Structure formats: C-alpha cells, structure tokens
DNA sequence: CTGGTTAATGAAAATCATTTCCATTTATTG
DNA sequence: CAATAAATGGAAATGATTTTCATTAACCAG
C-alpha cells in the first residue's frame, strides 16, 4: 500500500527530469525507503509484488537503473553474483555509511564509525584527484573485506 | 612463451597450498604480471591463447578464482558487466593503488596519490572496525566515481 | 626414469542475472 | 475527455560465469 498520493520527497526530482510518477515507481521507492538490508532486484520484486502484482521484474530493473543514474540509489557488488541496491539518502539524513563485507558468507555490515576523519581525508583526496586527473568526482565507495565473527568460529 | 621453468615468486605459495604448477597457470600469471590494464577473463584468455592455444576459458575462470582466494589477485566490478582482475602484488612492490572510475565510459585510472595519509586513515579504521565488529579485515577497496575529462567535453 | 594417484583441464551444456523487443497500457497535458 | 509519448509486462535473447564429465598431465614414490 503505497500510502496517500500526496507530494513525496522524490516527486520533485522526478518531475524536474520530466519523468512520470507511476504506481510501480511509487511502490519501488516505498520498498527502498523502508529497507533494512541491501536488496537485490528480485528482493524488491518480491516485496513489491503483494501490493502491486502487476509490476514486473523488468520494471524493477528499469526503475533501479533510472534511480542509480539520478543518484538516488547506490548499486553495489558484494560478490554474490547479483547487484544490490540501497537508497542514497532518505528524507532524513541518516545516510552516509560504508561496508564491511565477509568474503566467506557475503554478510554485509553497515558502519558509520570514523566517518568524520574519513570525510576529512576524502575531501582532500577528491579535490586533489579532481584537479590532477580532470575528473568530476560525484561519489565514492569504501569497503573493507575480511572474515566475520561467525565464519571465523566455524573455521576454528 | 612462459619463459624458463625456474623457481618463480608464486611457485612457493602454490606448493605450500598443495596446488600444482601447470602450463596454463604459468601462462595466466605471466599475462597478469605484465598487464597494464585491468583485464577481464576473456582478455586474459585472448592473451594466453597465442602461446598456449590449449588453455580454455574455463581454466582461466578457475585459475582466477583460485588466485583471488589466495589473495594474489584482486577482482573488481567497474560496472561494465564483466569482472576485472589485477595482480595484488608483484615481486616488486609497485602495487598499492586505488581507482577513479568514469561512470560514463567506464574508463579506470589507477592513482597512488594521497596513499600516505590514506594509509594512516585506513590503519586506524581497520583497527577500530576489527575490534568493534569482530571482523578479521584482510583487504579494502576505495573507488571514486565521476566523469572523466573526455566524457565531460562530449557533454558540453 | 616410470607408473600410479588424483588434481587439473577442455568442451559442451547449463545457469541465471540482466537486457532487449514489441505490442499494450497509462500518466500527463490542454 | 482525447492526444501523445513515456512507461510497462511478458517472452525471448543475451552473455558472463559455472557445472558436468570424460580425459590429460603434475607430482610423487619406488
Ligand atoms: Mn549499506
Ligand atoms: Mn588498478
Ligand atoms: Zn561471514
Ligand atoms: Zn569517461
């Protein structure tokens, strides 16, 4: 149930780009907004299906591509063979975090620690790199890989 | 031409794990050692083929998986639909760098700038995260995304 | 050096996430 | 409400990667 049709934070962005606001898109954003985990296209399809059975997997993929291009959603590859999607920034600014990926079980942990000193480092790096390589930097990604608690115990 | 069969830097690692040293593996490592770019499995297949036409694509995939698991090779997803591989560390310590990825043309630039302050930041982050999340961190990845010189000009 | 053991391999087939096609639907606008 | 073009769904295509299985060859003991 996508809720009342009132103006929603992302409607403006859509209208501004000349994109239409459809039931499917509404449902997909709704799921992404409430997602705890890092959802695959199929995960989203399954969550959208009960309330909007008419939305097909193709639309999920198309919408996600659109959202990624608009910068509203980030796309990740955690090594399990399917892309994972996550809202870039909600209405609340909970957002900015990075990932700890277990190479053994593919579990992913969001962390926000060290974000301050990280921001410091990133700002200078971005500036320097942009100038040196004539790159217009819009985004970054940091991931740490290793073995999680559970997997380490299993090995022992 | 995989060169003389003398002891090579990675032979020890292989023997230690009980892995056999085969012509195919020799050829694949040889290509990776000399690679300038970030090669896909097929790129490697094509480079190996002339001197070792008997090595099939399946072996390329299998060997790359092995090398990634051993930590000798890093696997990347730059968003063009195929995995890219790069030697983690050669005999010479040229290695450590990160990537600038053009989201428009998928061009990738290696950079080593800011590595010192980055290392500082990473060391502390790794320690803190390892303790807090009980993660055994073995690796990390940093990528900046944006639009490269060429692509920006085209848009203008 | 040689034969036995078993990892490694190639080719073909299977998998499966993602994309493409195209006829149909629907959001938007006046 | 009608006109228009964007958006969509379902089926088929795509294409990278994986699996299967019969064959080869690396390695080791003798
Ligand atoms: Mn996350
Ligand atoms: Mn590189
Ligand atoms: Zn794990
Ligand atoms: Zn570019």
Tab-separated table of C-alpha atoms (C1' of nucleotides) and ligand atoms in Angstrom:
chain	number	residue	atom	x	y	z
A	1	UNK	CA	0.000	0.000	0.000
A	2	UNK	CA	1.933	2.986	-1.292
A	3	UNK	CA	0.108	5.336	1.028
A	4	UNK	CA	-1.656	8.548	0.165
A	5	UNK	CA	-0.652	10.088	-3.114
A	6	UNK	CA	0.485	13.400	-1.627
A	7	UNK	CA	3.692	15.102	-2.664
A	8	UNK	CA	6.642	12.960	-1.687
A	9	UNK	CA	10.281	13.994	-1.387
A	10	UNK	CA	11.387	12.404	-4.657
A	11	UNK	CA	8.432	13.579	-6.768
A	12	UNK	CA	10.138	16.894	-7.344
A	13	UNK	CA	13.300	15.258	-8.604
A	14	UNK	CA	11.244	13.146	-10.988
A	15	UNK	CA	9.143	15.977	-12.323
A	16	UNK	CA	12.245	18.076	-12.770
A	17	UNK	CA	13.699	15.442	-15.079
A	18	UNK	CA	10.437	15.007	-16.958
A	19	UNK	CA	9.928	11.525	-15.575
A	20	UNK	CA	6.435	10.311	-14.847
A	21	UNK	CA	5.273	9.219	-11.449
A	22	UNK	CA	3.788	5.776	-11.745
A	23	UNK	CA	2.385	3.213	-9.386
A	24	UNK	CA	5.311	0.916	-9.977
A	25	UNK	CA	7.883	3.585	-9.233
A	26	UNK	CA	5.943	4.615	-6.187
A	27	UNK	CA	5.953	1.051	-4.883
A	28	UNK	CA	9.640	0.535	-5.577
A	29	UNK	CA	10.680	3.709	-3.801
A	30	UNK	CA	8.403	2.762	-0.956
A	31	UNK	CA	10.187	-0.539	-0.522
A	32	UNK	CA	13.630	1.030	-0.803
A	33	UNK	CA	12.757	3.654	1.766
A	34	UNK	CA	11.837	1.046	4.330
A	35	UNK	CA	14.552	-1.472	3.510
A	36	UNK	CA	16.837	-2.577	6.283
A	37	UNK	CA	19.042	-4.791	4.167
A	38	UNK	CA	20.758	-4.439	0.814
A	39	UNK	CA	18.139	-5.609	-1.632
A	40	UNK	CA	18.606	-7.307	-4.974
A	41	UNK	CA	16.288	-6.572	-7.878
A	42	UNK	CA	14.449	-9.773	-7.162
A	43	UNK	CA	14.159	-8.970	-3.454
A	44	UNK	CA	12.471	-5.743	-4.407
A	45	UNK	CA	10.249	-7.500	-6.908
A	46	UNK	CA	9.064	-9.898	-4.222
A	47	UNK	CA	8.388	-7.114	-1.752
A	48	UNK	CA	6.501	-5.066	-4.300
A	49	UNK	CA	4.502	-7.968	-5.650
A	50	UNK	CA	1.917	-8.472	-2.880
A	51	UNK	CA	0.582	-4.933	-3.127
A	52	UNK	CA	1.318	-4.406	-6.822
A	53	UNK	CA	1.223	-7.757	-8.605
A	54	UNK	CA	1.139	-6.016	-11.939
A	55	UNK	CA	4.687	-4.685	-11.583
A	56	UNK	CA	7.087	-6.942	-13.441
A	57	UNK	CA	10.736	-7.650	-12.821
A	58	UNK	CA	11.647	-5.736	-15.942
A	59	UNK	CA	10.202	-2.584	-14.473
A	60	UNK	CA	12.160	-3.136	-11.305
A	61	UNK	CA	15.377	-3.259	-13.293
A	62	UNK	CA	14.460	-0.260	-15.399
A	63	UNK	CA	13.480	1.811	-12.410
A	64	UNK	CA	16.594	0.900	-10.483
A	65	UNK	CA	18.767	1.929	-13.395
A	66	UNK	CA	16.937	5.233	-13.516
A	67	UNK	CA	17.352	5.789	-9.805
A	68	UNK	CA	21.035	4.962	-9.931
A	69	UNK	CA	21.547	7.364	-12.820
A	70	UNK	CA	19.719	10.053	-10.884
A	71	UNK	CA	21.939	9.376	-7.900
A	72	UNK	CA	19.018	8.491	-5.646
A	73	UNK	CA	20.152	4.907	-5.266
A	74	UNK	CA	23.548	3.257	-4.976
A	75	UNK	CA	24.331	-0.015	-6.654
A	76	UNK	CA	26.767	-2.459	-5.084
A	77	UNK	CA	28.503	-5.678	-5.934
A	78	UNK	CA	29.206	-7.672	-2.814
A	79	UNK	CA	30.412	-10.690	-4.725
A	80	UNK	CA	27.366	-12.924	-4.580
A	81	UNK	CA	26.513	-12.643	-8.258
A	82	UNK	CA	23.689	-10.162	-8.074
A	83	UNK	CA	23.629	-6.406	-7.763
A	84	UNK	CA	22.439	-4.886	-4.507
A	85	UNK	CA	20.655	-1.576	-4.165
A	86	UNK	CA	20.362	0.932	-1.371
A	87	UNK	CA	18.786	4.345	-1.101
A	88	UNK	CA	21.459	7.010	-1.329
A	89	UNK	CA	19.753	9.424	1.016
A	90	UNK	CA	16.305	9.454	2.503
A	91	UNK	CA	14.301	12.444	3.647
A	92	UNK	CA	16.090	12.107	6.982
A	93	UNK	CA	19.848	12.367	6.608
A	94	UNK	CA	20.617	9.027	8.272
A	95	UNK	CA	22.543	8.023	5.271
A	96	UNK	CA	26.262	8.142	4.817
A	97	UNK	CA	27.963	4.875	5.682
A	98	UNK	CA	30.317	2.255	4.305
A	99	UNK	CA	30.532	-1.512	4.262
A	100	UNK	CA	32.279	-4.387	5.909
A	101	UNK	CA	31.955	-7.465	3.675
A	102	UNK	CA	32.567	-11.023	4.805
A	103	UNK	CA	34.259	-12.765	1.893
A	104	UNK	CA	33.183	-16.103	3.263
A	105	UNK	CA	29.420	-15.782	3.858
A	106	UNK	CA	28.876	-12.459	1.996
A	107	UNK	CA	27.330	-10.870	5.055
A	108	UNK	CA	27.477	-7.083	4.892
A	109	UNK	CA	27.643	-4.712	7.836
A	110	UNK	CA	26.939	-1.005	7.545
A	111	UNK	CA	29.241	1.135	9.637
A	112	UNK	CA	29.370	4.820	10.294
A	113	UNK	CA	32.405	4.868	12.539
A	114	UNK	CA	35.322	7.072	11.581
A	115	UNK	CA	33.088	8.977	9.227
A	116	UNK	CA	34.435	12.285	10.454
A	117	UNK	CA	38.114	11.672	9.867
A	118	UNK	CA	37.142	9.838	6.731
A	119	UNK	CA	35.308	12.870	5.451
A	120	UNK	CA	38.396	14.928	6.116
A	121	UNK	CA	40.557	12.543	4.139
A	122	UNK	CA	38.014	12.141	1.354
A	123	UNK	CA	37.559	15.842	0.882
A	124	UNK	CA	41.239	16.439	0.308
A	125	UNK	CA	41.622	13.356	-1.863
A	126	UNK	CA	38.673	14.300	-4.015
A	127	UNK	CA	39.921	17.811	-4.538
A	128	UNK	CA	43.397	16.676	-5.410
A	129	UNK	CA	42.296	13.896	-7.715
A	130	UNK	CA	39.720	16.052	-9.465
A	131	UNK	CA	42.370	18.596	-10.309
A	132	UNK	CA	45.151	16.183	-11.232
A	133	UNK	CA	43.059	13.865	-13.383
A	134	UNK	CA	40.466	16.352	-14.592
A	135	UNK	CA	37.790	14.142	-13.108
A	136	UNK	CA	34.442	15.429	-11.999
A	137	UNK	CA	34.013	13.294	-8.867
A	138	UNK	CA	30.443	12.704	-7.736
A	139	UNK	CA	30.692	9.737	-5.466
A	140	UNK	CA	32.963	7.319	-3.702
A	141	UNK	CA	32.921	3.880	-2.246
A	142	UNK	CA	34.865	2.321	0.573
A	143	UNK	CA	34.635	-1.307	1.541
A	144	UNK	CA	36.607	-3.458	3.922
A	145	UNK	CA	36.816	-7.171	3.281
A	146	UNK	CA	37.517	-9.933	5.702
A	147	UNK	CA	36.023	-12.705	7.716
A	148	UNK	CA	33.149	-12.149	10.083
A	149	UNK	CA	32.746	-13.369	13.599
A	150	UNK	CA	30.600	-16.382	12.707
A	151	UNK	CA	32.762	-17.560	9.851
A	152	UNK	CA	35.930	-17.328	11.923
A	153	UNK	CA	34.396	-19.509	14.624
A	154	UNK	CA	33.320	-22.089	12.081
A	155	UNK	CA	36.849	-22.343	10.723
A	156	UNK	CA	38.321	-22.839	14.189
B	1	UNK	CA	56.256	-18.084	-24.055
B	2	UNK	CA	56.203	-18.601	-20.320
B	3	UNK	CA	59.976	-18.382	-20.116
B	4	UNK	CA	62.341	-20.795	-18.384
B	5	UNK	CA	60.781	-23.018	-15.781
B	6	UNK	CA	62.975	-21.811	-12.895
B	7	UNK	CA	61.534	-21.100	-9.486
B	8	UNK	CA	59.193	-18.155	-9.686
B	9	UNK	CA	57.919	-15.961	-6.857
B	10	UNK	CA	54.476	-17.542	-6.695
B	11	UNK	CA	55.585	-21.177	-7.003
B	12	UNK	CA	56.226	-21.321	-3.290
B	13	UNK	CA	52.755	-20.092	-2.451
B	14	UNK	CA	51.274	-22.719	-4.760
B	15	UNK	CA	53.337	-25.601	-3.442
B	16	UNK	CA	52.546	-24.552	0.098
B	17	UNK	CA	48.832	-24.940	-0.616
B	18	UNK	CA	49.301	-28.232	-2.412
B	19	UNK	CA	48.376	-26.720	-5.754
B	20	UNK	CA	50.082	-27.968	-8.870
B	21	UNK	CA	52.084	-25.768	-11.165
B	22	UNK	CA	50.726	-26.172	-14.661
B	23	UNK	CA	51.418	-24.646	-18.013
B	24	UNK	CA	48.084	-22.884	-18.017
B	25	UNK	CA	48.612	-21.326	-14.603
B	26	UNK	CA	52.091	-20.310	-15.617
B	27	UNK	CA	50.769	-18.571	-18.707
B	28	UNK	CA	47.969	-16.824	-16.841
B	29	UNK	CA	50.268	-15.470	-14.153
B	30	UNK	CA	52.674	-14.412	-16.857
B	31	UNK	CA	49.981	-12.343	-18.531
B	32	UNK	CA	48.791	-10.844	-15.250
B	33	UNK	CA	52.326	-9.907	-14.299
B	34	UNK	CA	52.801	-7.937	-17.455
B	35	UNK	CA	49.325	-6.440	-17.684
B	36	UNK	CA	48.987	-2.698	-17.891
B	37	UNK	CA	45.206	-2.589	-17.869
B	38	UNK	CA	42.511	-4.247	-15.819
B	39	UNK	CA	41.871	-7.462	-17.671
B	40	UNK	CA	38.663	-9.445	-17.964
B	41	UNK	CA	38.700	-13.230	-18.058
B	42	UNK	CA	38.294	-13.096	-21.802
B	43	UNK	CA	41.088	-10.535	-22.192
B	44	UNK	CA	43.371	-12.948	-20.404
B	45	UNK	CA	42.135	-15.845	-22.488
B	46	UNK	CA	42.973	-13.956	-25.669
B	47	UNK	CA	46.430	-13.004	-24.436
B	48	UNK	CA	47.202	-16.530	-23.326
B	49	UNK	CA	45.851	-18.160	-26.455
B	50	UNK	CA	48.632	-17.438	-28.953
B	51	UNK	CA	51.314	-19.151	-26.899
B	52	UNK	CA	49.038	-21.706	-25.224
B	53	UNK	CA	46.101	-22.434	-27.517
B	54	UNK	CA	45.213	-25.445	-25.434
B	55	UNK	CA	44.206	-23.347	-22.430
B	56	UNK	CA	40.441	-22.891	-22.395
B	57	UNK	CA	38.323	-20.110	-20.974
B	58	UNK	CA	37.114	-22.414	-18.227
B	59	UNK	CA	40.629	-22.778	-16.928
B	60	UNK	CA	41.041	-19.021	-16.957
B	61	UNK	CA	37.992	-18.656	-14.734
B	62	UNK	CA	39.049	-21.455	-12.457
B	63	UNK	CA	42.554	-20.143	-12.065
B	64	UNK	CA	41.390	-16.607	-11.403
B	65	UNK	CA	39.083	-17.807	-8.684
B	66	UNK	CA	41.962	-19.672	-7.122
B	67	UNK	CA	44.233	-16.650	-7.299
B	68	UNK	CA	41.601	-14.390	-5.788
B	69	UNK	CA	41.041	-16.834	-2.942
B	70	UNK	CA	44.780	-16.958	-2.338
B	71	UNK	CA	44.879	-13.182	-2.294
B	72	UNK	CA	47.314	-12.971	-5.198
B	73	UNK	CA	44.797	-11.272	-7.441
B	74	UNK	CA	42.095	-8.704	-6.833
B	75	UNK	CA	38.745	-8.882	-8.562
B	76	UNK	CA	36.861	-5.714	-9.420
B	77	UNK	CA	33.496	-4.676	-10.729
B	78	UNK	CA	33.735	-1.431	-12.623
B	79	UNK	CA	30.173	-1.595	-13.841
B	80	UNK	CA	30.654	-2.815	-17.399
B	81	UNK	CA	29.168	-6.235	-16.804
B	82	UNK	CA	32.331	-8.265	-16.562
B	83	UNK	CA	34.744	-8.835	-13.716
B	84	UNK	CA	38.210	-7.321	-13.974
B	85	UNK	CA	41.362	-8.788	-12.487
B	86	UNK	CA	44.610	-7.291	-11.329
B	87	UNK	CA	47.666	-8.710	-9.625
B	88	UNK	CA	47.592	-7.841	-5.938
B	89	UNK	CA	51.339	-7.533	-5.578
B	90	UNK	CA	54.130	-8.414	-7.892
B	91	UNK	CA	57.672	-9.333	-6.939
B	92	UNK	CA	58.420	-5.614	-6.976
B	93	UNK	CA	56.273	-3.665	-4.534
B	94	UNK	CA	54.852	-1.254	-7.133
B	95	UNK	CA	51.405	-2.215	-6.153
B	96	UNK	CA	49.150	-0.387	-3.787
B	97	UNK	CA	46.765	1.946	-5.563
B	98	UNK	CA	43.101	2.799	-5.926
B	99	UNK	CA	40.722	3.634	-8.731
B	100	UNK	CA	38.974	6.517	-10.365
B	101	UNK	CA	36.058	5.194	-12.415
B	102	UNK	CA	34.249	7.142	-15.115
B	103	UNK	CA	30.591	6.218	-14.796
B	104	UNK	CA	30.012	7.309	-18.360
B	105	UNK	CA	32.655	5.480	-20.418
B	106	UNK	CA	33.859	3.061	-17.686
B	107	UNK	CA	37.438	4.215	-18.062
B	108	UNK	CA	39.502	3.413	-14.993
B	109	UNK	CA	42.505	5.334	-13.748
B	110	UNK	CA	44.932	3.970	-11.187
B	111	UNK	CA	46.112	6.529	-8.703
B	112	UNK	CA	48.609	6.402	-5.897
B	113	UNK	CA	48.234	9.959	-4.679
B	114	UNK	CA	47.360	10.521	-1.050
B	115	UNK	CA	48.380	6.965	-0.275
B	116	UNK	CA	50.293	8.054	2.799
B	117	UNK	CA	47.516	9.909	4.572
B	118	UNK	CA	45.147	7.271	3.312
B	119	UNK	CA	47.215	4.556	4.906
B	120	UNK	CA	47.105	6.474	8.147
B	121	UNK	CA	43.337	6.696	7.992
B	122	UNK	CA	42.924	3.100	6.902
B	123	UNK	CA	45.094	1.722	9.617
B	124	UNK	CA	43.048	3.335	12.354
B	125	UNK	CA	39.744	2.489	10.705
B	126	UNK	CA	40.734	-1.131	10.269
B	127	UNK	CA	41.819	-1.484	13.851
B	128	UNK	CA	38.687	0.120	15.183
B	129	UNK	CA	36.322	-1.787	12.936
B	130	UNK	CA	38.040	-5.106	13.541
B	131	UNK	CA	37.602	-4.699	17.263
B	132	UNK	CA	34.079	-3.301	17.221
B	133	UNK	CA	32.608	-5.761	14.733
B	134	UNK	CA	34.856	-8.739	15.459
B	135	UNK	CA	35.890	-8.732	11.820
B	136	UNK	CA	39.190	-10.094	10.641
B	137	UNK	CA	39.962	-7.498	7.965
B	138	UNK	CA	42.260	-8.610	5.178
B	139	UNK	CA	41.680	-6.109	2.457
B	140	UNK	CA	39.986	-2.909	1.468
B	141	UNK	CA	38.811	-1.111	-1.578
B	142	UNK	CA	38.415	2.562	-2.369
B	143	UNK	CA	36.966	3.888	-5.569
B	144	UNK	CA	35.950	7.338	-6.684
B	145	UNK	CA	33.253	7.709	-9.293
B	146	UNK	CA	32.641	10.568	-11.623
B	147	UNK	CA	33.001	11.799	-15.157
B	148	UNK	CA	36.293	11.831	-16.939
B	149	UNK	CA	37.841	14.571	-18.985
B	150	UNK	CA	36.741	13.170	-22.350
B	151	UNK	CA	33.184	12.471	-21.350
B	152	UNK	CA	32.731	15.900	-19.831
B	153	UNK	CA	33.874	17.537	-23.057
B	154	UNK	CA	31.473	15.428	-25.088
B	155	UNK	CA	28.563	16.521	-22.932
B	156	UNK	CA	29.445	20.197	-23.276
C	1	DC	C1'	63.011	-42.706	-15.188
C	2	DT	C1'	58.366	-44.850	-14.657
C	3	DG	C1'	53.812	-45.966	-13.242
C	4	DG	C1'	50.050	-44.741	-10.056
C	5	DT	C1'	47.271	-41.345	-7.942
C	6	DT	C1'	44.466	-37.563	-8.266
C	7	DA	C1'	44.303	-32.657	-9.289
C	8	DA	C1'	43.582	-30.071	-13.302
C	9	DT	C1'	41.639	-29.430	-17.683
C	10	DG	C1'	38.672	-28.647	-22.148
C	11	DA	C1'	34.496	-28.706	-24.451
C	12	DA	C1'	29.846	-28.595	-24.296
C	13	DA	C1'	25.833	-27.780	-21.774
C	14	DA	C1'	23.580	-25.444	-18.093
C	15	DT	C1'	22.691	-21.409	-15.212
C	16	DC	C1'	20.873	-17.259	-14.233
C	17	DA	C1'	21.039	-12.225	-13.671
C	18	DT	C1'	20.141	-8.699	-16.702
C	19	DT	C1'	18.682	-6.710	-21.229
C	20	DT	C1'	16.066	-6.328	-25.384
C	21	DC	C1'	11.835	-6.413	-28.126
C	22	DC	C1'	7.445	-5.037	-29.154
C	23	DA	C1'	2.653	-4.728	-28.605
C	24	DT	C1'	-0.193	-2.592	-24.981
C	25	DT	C1'	-1.128	0.476	-21.163
C	26	DT	C1'	-1.294	4.758	-18.776
C	27	DA	C1'	0.440	9.388	-16.854
C	28	DT	C1'	0.323	13.908	-18.341
C	29	DT	C1'	-1.346	17.952	-20.525
C	30	DG	C1'	-4.615	21.079	-22.522
D	1	DC	C1'	-12.051	13.554	-22.442
D	2	DA	C1'	-8.663	12.858	-26.287
D	3	DA	C1'	-3.979	13.041	-27.986
D	4	DT	C1'	0.768	11.949	-27.185
D	5	DA	C1'	4.688	9.811	-25.799
D	6	DA	C1'	6.625	7.662	-21.800
D	7	DA	C1'	6.296	3.517	-19.245
D	8	DT	C1'	5.246	-1.226	-18.877
D	9	DG	C1'	4.901	-6.529	-18.938
D	10	DG	C1'	5.968	-10.813	-20.671
D	11	DA	C1'	8.533	-13.502	-23.608
D	12	DA	C1'	12.700	-14.155	-25.766
D	13	DA	C1'	17.532	-13.064	-26.135
D	14	DT	C1'	21.951	-12.190	-24.187
D	15	DG	C1'	26.189	-13.125	-22.250
D	16	DA	C1'	29.199	-13.811	-18.396
D	17	DT	C1'	30.165	-17.417	-15.390
D	18	DT	C1'	29.542	-22.220	-13.620
D	19	DT	C1'	28.812	-27.091	-13.893
D	20	DT	C1'	29.483	-31.691	-15.762
D	21	DC	C1'	32.137	-35.379	-17.071
D	22	DA	C1'	35.360	-37.810	-19.655
D	23	DT	C1'	40.347	-37.110	-20.495
D	24	DT	C1'	45.022	-35.375	-19.503
D	25	DA	C1'	49.056	-34.417	-17.025
D	26	DA	C1'	51.607	-32.877	-12.490
D	27	DC	C1'	53.686	-34.885	-8.858
D	28	DC	C1'	55.490	-38.382	-6.001
D	29	DA	C1'	57.170	-42.873	-4.580
D	30	DG	C1'	59.796	-46.605	-5.883
E	1	LIG	MN1	24.680	-0.210	3.268
E	2	LIG	MN1	44.207	-0.880	-10.828
E	3	LIG	ZN1	30.896	-14.477	7.289
E	4	LIG	ZN1	34.577	8.800	-19.387
